[in-house]
C-alpha cells in the first residue's frame, strides 16, 4: 500500500518577491511531489517553486493547527 | 557544432526520410497526449490526474510544434493534422491501443515517452535547424514526465504482486517495437545519419538504454536481450499496425471540427 503524505507548496513569482505558501499536494515521495506541485499550480510562470513535507515544518508559537497536527500524526 | 542542414540541397531519399522522421515524432506526440488524457479521470489520485492532464497538454503542444516544421519544407501542416486516416499515422506502435491499466501508463511514461525524448534529443543535436531551436524546450518540459514515470515505475516494481506483474507485462509488450523504432536502420534512417540529422543507430540505442535500462532491470528485463520487432514499415518509419480509429478521430477532432470556423 502506498502511503501518501502532504507536501506544502511555496512559490515566488519574480526574483526578489517573498516566498508565499500557495497550497499543498499529496504525494508518495519527493520526486512525485515536485511533479504534482509543478503541474497542479501552473497558473503562473513562477520564478521559483519549492515543496516541503508538512511534517518537516516546525510550529513555533502554536501547538494546534495543520502543521502541529501533521507532526503529531507522524510520531 | 554540426553545420546547419541545407534542406534544399537534400536528395530525394534524405528529404523523404526527414519528412518521415518529423511525422513519426509529431504523430507519436499526438497519440501520447491522447493516452495521457485518458487518465485525467481515473488516475490513482487527483494529483496524478492533474499531472496526466498537464502532460497531455504538453504532448499536444509538442506535436503542434513538430507538425509546423513542415512549413519549412514547403508543406501545409493542416492536412497532416486533420485529414489523414489511421493507416497513415506514423506514431510508435506502443501507442496504437489505449492503456489497459495504470501500470501500462507508467511503462509508457518511461519507455515510450522516454524513447521519443531520446530520439528528439538526437534530433535537437543534429543539423536540422528548426529542431535545434525548438526541441530543447520540449525536452525541458519532458523532464517532469520522466520524473513522474521514474517515481511510479520504481514504486510499482517495488510493490511486487499484481502491480509488478502488470508493469512487467507492459514492459515486455512495449519494448520490442520501441527498440525497433529508436534503432531504425533502414535506408531512410541511414540517409538521415549521413546528413547529420540524427546520430547513428548505436548511439541512439545507447542513449535509450541509458535512459530506460535501470528501470527495466527492476522488472527483470535485460534490455540487451530484447530483440527489435522485425515487422518494419519503411514508408511510415514505424513497425506495422496502426492506431485505433477512435484515437485518430479524437486526434483529428472529427466530432466537432465542423463547428470550427477558421
PDB file of N, CA and C in Angstrom, chain B residues 183-250:
ATOM      1  N   UNK B 183      16.045   2.360 -32.866  1.00  0.00           N
ATOM      2  CA  UNK B 183      17.227   1.878 -33.587  1.00  0.00           C
ATOM      3  C   UNK B 183      16.970   1.644 -35.065  1.00  0.00           C
ATOM      4  N   UNK B 184      16.034   2.381 -35.626  1.00  0.00           N
ATOM      5  CA  UNK B 184      15.706   2.198 -37.054  1.00  0.00           C
ATOM      6  C   UNK B 184      16.975   2.278 -37.907  1.00  0.00           C
ATOM      7  N   UNK B 185      17.065   1.339 -38.839  1.00  0.00           N
ATOM      8  CA  UNK B 185      18.307   1.253 -39.622  1.00  0.00           C
ATOM      9  C   UNK B 185      18.007   0.950 -41.090  1.00  0.00           C
ATOM     10  N   UNK B 186      16.901   1.490 -41.583  1.00  0.00           N
ATOM     11  CA  UNK B 186      16.600   1.290 -42.997  1.00  0.00           C
ATOM     12  C   UNK B 186      17.289   2.386 -43.822  1.00  0.00           C
ATOM     13  N   UNK B 187      17.023   2.396 -45.114  1.00  0.00           N
ATOM     14  CA  UNK B 187      17.730   3.345 -45.988  1.00  0.00           C
ATOM     15  C   UNK B 187      17.460   4.795 -45.578  1.00  0.00           C
ATOM     16  N   UNK B 188      16.205   5.086 -45.222  1.00  0.00           N
ATOM     17  CA  UNK B 188      15.869   6.453 -44.825  1.00  0.00           C
ATOM     18  C   UNK B 188      16.598   6.874 -43.558  1.00  0.00           C
ATOM     19  N   UNK B 189      16.634   5.975 -42.580  1.00  0.00           N
ATOM     20  CA  UNK B 189      17.316   6.296 -41.321  1.00  0.00           C
ATOM     21  C   UNK B 189      18.804   6.519 -41.555  1.00  0.00           C
ATOM     22  N   UNK B 190      19.382   5.689 -42.388  1.00  0.00           N
ATOM     23  CA  UNK B 190      20.825   5.850 -42.672  1.00  0.00           C
ATOM     24  C   UNK B 190      21.082   7.160 -43.424  1.00  0.00           C
ATOM     25  N   UNK B 191      20.137   7.541 -44.286  1.00  0.00           N
ATOM     26  CA  UNK B 191      20.301   8.810 -45.011  1.00  0.00           C
ATOM     27  C   UNK B 191      20.299   9.987 -44.030  1.00  0.00           C
ATOM     28  N   UNK B 192      19.467   9.893 -43.002  1.00  0.00           N
ATOM     29  CA  UNK B 192      19.422  10.976 -42.007  1.00  0.00           C
ATOM     30  C   UNK B 192      20.706  11.034 -41.190  1.00  0.00           C
ATOM     31  N   UNK B 193      21.256   9.872 -40.913  1.00  0.00           N
ATOM     32  CA  UNK B 193      22.539   9.844 -40.195  1.00  0.00           C
ATOM     33  C   UNK B 193      23.625  10.469 -41.075  1.00  0.00           C
ATOM     34  N   UNK B 194      23.636  10.102 -42.341  1.00  0.00           N
ATOM     35  CA  UNK B 194      24.640  10.644 -43.266  1.00  0.00           C
ATOM     36  C   UNK B 194      24.503  12.165 -43.405  1.00  0.00           C
ATOM     37  N   UNK B 195      23.253  12.649 -43.331  1.00  0.00           N
ATOM     38  CA  UNK B 195      23.013  14.088 -43.477  1.00  0.00           C
ATOM     39  C   UNK B 195      23.265  14.850 -42.179  1.00  0.00           C
ATOM     40  N   UNK B 196      23.559  14.134 -41.100  1.00  0.00           N
ATOM     41  CA  UNK B 196      23.823  14.795 -39.816  1.00  0.00           C
ATOM     42  C   UNK B 196      22.578  15.173 -39.046  1.00  0.00           C
ATOM     43  N   UNK B 197      21.427  14.641 -39.471  1.00  0.00           N
ATOM     44  CA  UNK B 197      20.161  14.982 -38.800  1.00  0.00           C
ATOM     45  C   UNK B 197      19.985  14.190 -37.511  1.00  0.00           C
ATOM     46  N   UNK B 198      20.428  12.943 -37.516  1.00  0.00           N
ATOM     47  CA  UNK B 198      20.340  12.074 -36.334  1.00  0.00           C
ATOM     48  C   UNK B 198      21.698  11.437 -36.063  1.00  0.00           C
ATOM     49  N   UNK B 199      21.897  11.026 -34.838  1.00  0.00           N
ATOM     50  CA  UNK B 199      23.077  10.223 -34.513  1.00  0.00           C
ATOM     51  C   UNK B 199      22.887   8.815 -35.089  1.00  0.00           C
ATOM     52  N   UNK B 200      23.981   8.078 -35.167  1.00  0.00           N
ATOM     53  CA  UNK B 200      23.828   6.751 -35.753  1.00  0.00           C
ATOM     54  C   UNK B 200      23.069   5.819 -34.797  1.00  0.00           C
ATOM     55  N   UNK B 201      22.704   4.681 -35.350  1.00  0.00           N
ATOM     56  CA  UNK B 201      21.827   3.740 -34.647  1.00  0.00           C
ATOM     57  C   UNK B 201      22.385   3.347 -33.275  1.00  0.00           C
ATOM     58  N   UNK B 202      23.671   3.059 -33.215  1.00  0.00           N
ATOM     59  CA  UNK B 202      24.258   2.584 -31.954  1.00  0.00           C
ATOM     60  C   UNK B 202      24.163   3.668 -30.876  1.00  0.00           C
ATOM     61  N   UNK B 203      24.430   4.902 -31.262  1.00  0.00           N
ATOM     62  CA  UNK B 203      24.357   5.987 -30.274  1.00  0.00           C
ATOM     63  C   UNK B 203      22.920   6.206 -29.799  1.00  0.00           C
ATOM     64  N   UNK B 204      21.984   6.097 -30.726  1.00  0.00           N
ATOM     65  CA  UNK B 204      20.582   6.282 -30.326  1.00  0.00           C
ATOM     66  C   UNK B 204      20.144   5.164 -29.377  1.00  0.00           C
ATOM     67  N   UNK B 205      20.524   3.948 -29.697  1.00  0.00           N
ATOM     68  CA  UNK B 205      20.147   2.829 -28.819  1.00  0.00           C
ATOM     69  C   UNK B 205      20.859   2.917 -27.471  1.00  0.00           C
ATOM     70  N   UNK B 206      22.101   3.395 -27.490  1.00  0.00           N
ATOM     71  CA  UNK B 206      22.830   3.547 -26.219  1.00  0.00           C
ATOM     72  C   UNK B 206      22.163   4.605 -25.350  1.00  0.00           C
ATOM     73  N   UNK B 207      21.711   5.693 -25.969  1.00  0.00           N
ATOM     74  CA  UNK B 207      21.020   6.755 -25.206  1.00  0.00           C
ATOM     75  C   UNK B 207      19.713   6.220 -24.632  1.00  0.00           C
ATOM     76  N   UNK B 208      19.017   5.424 -25.428  1.00  0.00           N
ATOM     77  CA  UNK B 208      17.759   4.824 -24.960  1.00  0.00           C
ATOM     78  C   UNK B 208      18.039   3.883 -23.782  1.00  0.00           C
ATOM     79  N   UNK B 209      19.085   3.078 -23.922  1.00  0.00           N
ATOM     80  CA  UNK B 209      19.428   2.137 -22.850  1.00  0.00           C
ATOM     81  C   UNK B 209      19.823   2.879 -21.575  1.00  0.00           C
ATOM     82  N   UNK B 210      20.580   3.972 -21.726  1.00  0.00           N
ATOM     83  CA  UNK B 210      20.951   4.773 -20.555  1.00  0.00           C
ATOM     84  C   UNK B 210      19.716   5.295 -19.841  1.00  0.00           C
ATOM     85  N   UNK B 211      18.738   5.632 -20.632  1.00  0.00           N
ATOM     86  CA  UNK B 211      17.551   6.258 -20.073  1.00  0.00           C
ATOM     87  C   UNK B 211      16.622   5.246 -19.404  1.00  0.00           C
ATOM     88  N   UNK B 212      16.452   4.077 -20.015  1.00  0.00           N
ATOM     89  CA  UNK B 212      15.423   3.158 -19.516  1.00  0.00           C
ATOM     90  C   UNK B 212      15.971   1.869 -18.903  1.00  0.00           C
ATOM     91  N   UNK B 213      17.257   1.573 -19.141  1.00  0.00           N
ATOM     92  CA  UNK B 213      17.802   0.286 -18.711  1.00  0.00           C
ATOM     93  C   UNK B 213      17.695   0.058 -17.212  1.00  0.00           C
ATOM     94  N   UNK B 214      17.914   1.108 -16.421  1.00  0.00           N
ATOM     95  CA  UNK B 214      17.861   0.924 -14.966  1.00  0.00           C
ATOM     96  C   UNK B 214      16.446   0.559 -14.504  1.00  0.00           C
ATOM     97  N   UNK B 215      15.453   0.970 -15.284  1.00  0.00           N
ATOM     98  CA  UNK B 215      14.073   0.671 -14.894  1.00  0.00           C
ATOM     99  C   UNK B 215      13.681  -0.747 -15.308  1.00  0.00           C
ATOM    100  N   UNK B 216      14.038  -1.123 -16.537  1.00  0.00           N
ATOM    101  CA  UNK B 216      13.620  -2.458 -16.978  1.00  0.00           C
ATOM    102  C   UNK B 216      14.248  -3.542 -16.100  1.00  0.00           C
ATOM    103  N   UNK B 217      15.428  -3.260 -15.549  1.00  0.00           N
ATOM    104  CA  UNK B 217      16.047  -4.236 -14.635  1.00  0.00           C
ATOM    105  C   UNK B 217      15.166  -4.496 -13.419  1.00  0.00           C
ATOM    106  N   UNK B 218      14.419  -3.485 -13.011  1.00  0.00           N
ATOM    107  CA  UNK B 218      13.558  -3.624 -11.833  1.00  0.00           C
ATOM    108  C   UNK B 218      12.462  -4.657 -12.053  1.00  0.00           C
ATOM    109  N   UNK B 219      12.135  -4.911 -13.323  1.00  0.00           N
ATOM    110  CA  UNK B 219      11.126  -5.949 -13.601  1.00  0.00           C
ATOM    111  C   UNK B 219      11.798  -7.136 -14.307  1.00  0.00           C
ATOM    112  N   UNK B 220      13.120  -7.245 -14.057  1.00  0.00           N
ATOM    113  CA  UNK B 220      13.895  -8.408 -14.525  1.00  0.00           C
ATOM    114  C   UNK B 220      13.935  -8.526 -16.051  1.00  0.00           C
ATOM    115  N   UNK B 221      13.931  -7.377 -16.714  1.00  0.00           N
ATOM    116  CA  UNK B 221      14.063  -7.383 -18.171  1.00  0.00           C
ATOM    117  C   UNK B 221      15.410  -6.759 -18.525  1.00  0.00           C
ATOM    118  N   UNK B 222      16.254  -7.582 -19.136  1.00  0.00           N
ATOM    119  CA  UNK B 222      17.558  -7.101 -19.581  1.00  0.00           C
ATOM    120  C   UNK B 222      17.392  -6.518 -20.986  1.00  0.00           C
ATOM    121  N   UNK B 223      17.624  -5.227 -21.096  1.00  0.00           N
ATOM    122  CA  UNK B 223      17.386  -4.539 -22.372  1.00  0.00           C
ATOM    123  C   UNK B 223      18.201  -5.153 -23.514  1.00  0.00           C
ATOM    124  N   UNK B 224      19.396  -5.618 -23.193  1.00  0.00           N
ATOM    125  CA  UNK B 224      20.256  -6.203 -24.244  1.00  0.00           C
ATOM    126  C   UNK B 224      19.646  -7.469 -24.848  1.00  0.00           C
ATOM    127  N   UNK B 225      18.760  -8.090 -24.082  1.00  0.00           N
ATOM    128  CA  UNK B 225      18.182  -9.344 -24.571  1.00  0.00           C
ATOM    129  C   UNK B 225      16.890  -9.113 -25.353  1.00  0.00           C
ATOM    130  N   UNK B 226      16.452  -7.858 -25.434  1.00  0.00           N
ATOM    131  CA  UNK B 226      15.195  -7.568 -26.136  1.00  0.00           C
ATOM    132  C   UNK B 226      15.477  -7.396 -27.619  1.00  0.00           C
ATOM    133  N   UNK B 227      14.868  -8.235 -28.427  1.00  0.00           N
ATOM    134  CA  UNK B 227      15.028  -8.111 -29.875  1.00  0.00           C
ATOM    135  C   UNK B 227      14.064  -7.081 -30.432  1.00  0.00           C
ATOM    136  N   UNK B 228      14.503  -6.393 -31.475  1.00  0.00           N
ATOM    137  CA  UNK B 228      13.631  -5.413 -32.116  1.00  0.00           C
ATOM    138  C   UNK B 228      12.585  -6.127 -32.955  1.00  0.00           C
ATOM    139  N   UNK B 229      11.370  -5.585 -32.963  1.00  0.00           N
ATOM    140  CA  UNK B 229      10.339  -6.131 -33.841  1.00  0.00           C
ATOM    141  C   UNK B 229      10.832  -6.108 -35.277  1.00  0.00           C
ATOM    142  N   UNK B 230      10.560  -7.195 -35.988  1.00  0.00           N
ATOM    143  CA  UNK B 230      11.081  -7.310 -37.359  1.00  0.00           C
ATOM    144  C   UNK B 230      10.116  -6.753 -38.403  1.00  0.00           C
ATOM    145  N   UNK B 231       8.855  -6.566 -38.007  1.00  0.00           N
ATOM    146  CA  UNK B 231       7.844  -6.169 -39.000  1.00  0.00           C
ATOM    147  C   UNK B 231       7.848  -4.655 -39.218  1.00  0.00           C
ATOM    148  N   UNK B 232       8.837  -4.187 -39.921  1.00  0.00           N
ATOM    149  CA  UNK B 232       9.074  -2.751 -40.098  1.00  0.00           C
ATOM    150  C   UNK B 232       8.357  -2.210 -41.325  1.00  0.00           C
ATOM    151  N   UNK B 233       7.733  -1.066 -41.194  1.00  0.00           N
ATOM    152  CA  UNK B 233       7.079  -0.379 -42.309  1.00  0.00           C
ATOM    153  C   UNK B 233       7.975   0.778 -42.729  1.00  0.00           C
ATOM    154  N   UNK B 234       8.648   0.603 -43.842  1.00  0.00           N
ATOM    155  CA  UNK B 234       9.649   1.584 -44.257  1.00  0.00           C
ATOM    156  C   UNK B 234       9.012   2.891 -44.735  1.00  0.00           C
ATOM    157  N   UNK B 235       7.778   2.817 -45.180  1.00  0.00           N
ATOM    158  CA  UNK B 235       7.110   4.046 -45.651  1.00  0.00           C
ATOM    159  C   UNK B 235       6.848   4.989 -44.472  1.00  0.00           C
ATOM    160  N   UNK B 236       6.298   4.421 -43.389  1.00  0.00           N
ATOM    161  CA  UNK B 236       5.933   5.277 -42.247  1.00  0.00           C
ATOM    162  C   UNK B 236       7.035   5.391 -41.203  1.00  0.00           C
ATOM    163  N   UNK B 237       8.053   4.546 -41.277  1.00  0.00           N
ATOM    164  CA  UNK B 237       9.123   4.615 -40.290  1.00  0.00           C
ATOM    165  C   UNK B 237       8.673   4.166 -38.922  1.00  0.00           C
ATOM    166  N   UNK B 238       7.905   3.115 -38.884  1.00  0.00           N
ATOM    167  CA  UNK B 238       7.458   2.508 -37.627  1.00  0.00           C
ATOM    168  C   UNK B 238       7.187   1.038 -37.909  1.00  0.00           C
ATOM    169  N   UNK B 239       6.900   0.286 -36.866  1.00  0.00           N
ATOM    170  CA  UNK B 239       6.529  -1.101 -37.100  1.00  0.00           C
ATOM    171  C   UNK B 239       5.102  -1.154 -37.654  1.00  0.00           C
ATOM    172  N   UNK B 240       4.712  -2.295 -38.177  1.00  0.00           N
ATOM    173  CA  UNK B 240       3.405  -2.392 -38.822  1.00  0.00           C
ATOM    174  C   UNK B 240       2.276  -2.217 -37.807  1.00  0.00           C
ATOM    175  N   UNK B 241       1.058  -2.029 -38.329  1.00  0.00           N
ATOM    176  CA  UNK B 241      -0.093  -1.768 -37.478  1.00  0.00           C
ATOM    177  C   UNK B 241      -0.500  -0.317 -37.597  1.00  0.00           C
ATOM    178  N   UNK B 242      -1.484   0.058 -36.820  1.00  0.00           N
ATOM    179  CA  UNK B 242      -1.953   1.452 -36.855  1.00  0.00           C
ATOM    180  C   UNK B 242      -2.721   1.762 -35.574  1.00  0.00           C
ATOM    181  N   UNK B 243      -2.842   3.046 -35.252  1.00  0.00           N
ATOM    182  CA  UNK B 243      -3.615   3.408 -34.051  1.00  0.00           C
ATOM    183  C   UNK B 243      -5.087   3.058 -34.242  1.00  0.00           C
ATOM    184  N   UNK B 244      -5.773   2.820 -33.137  1.00  0.00           N
ATOM    185  CA  UNK B 244      -7.202   2.515 -33.257  1.00  0.00           C
ATOM    186  C   UNK B 244      -7.965   3.747 -33.764  1.00  0.00           C
ATOM    187  N   UNK B 245      -9.057   3.484 -34.476  1.00  0.00           N
ATOM    188  CA  UNK B 245      -9.788   4.563 -35.155  1.00  0.00           C
ATOM    189  C   UNK B 245     -10.301   5.621 -34.184  1.00  0.00           C
ATOM    190  N   UNK B 246     -10.728   5.183 -33.001  1.00  0.00           N
ATOM    191  CA  UNK B 246     -11.297   6.132 -32.041  1.00  0.00           C
ATOM    192  C   UNK B 246     -10.258   7.190 -31.653  1.00  0.00           C
ATOM    193  N   UNK B 247      -9.015   6.752 -31.472  1.00  0.00           N
ATOM    194  CA  UNK B 247      -7.961   7.707 -31.105  1.00  0.00           C
ATOM    195  C   UNK B 247      -7.705   8.696 -32.244  1.00  0.00           C
ATOM    196  N   UNK B 248      -7.750   8.209 -33.460  1.00  0.00           N
ATOM    197  CA  UNK B 248      -7.470   9.095 -34.592  1.00  0.00           C
ATOM    198  C   UNK B 248      -8.626  10.063 -34.825  1.00  0.00           C
ATOM    199  N   UNK B 249      -9.849   9.604 -34.581  1.00  0.00           N
ATOM    200  CA  UNK B 249     -10.984  10.530 -34.670  1.00  0.00           C
ATOM    201  C   UNK B 249     -10.814  11.668 -33.670  1.00  0.00           C
ATOM    202  N   UNK B 250     -10.286  11.339 -32.494  1.00  0.00           N
ATOM    203  CA  UNK B 250     -10.029  12.380 -31.489  1.00  0.00           C
ATOM    204  C   UNK B 250      -8.857  13.256 -31.918  1.00  0.00           C
TER     205      UNK B 250
END
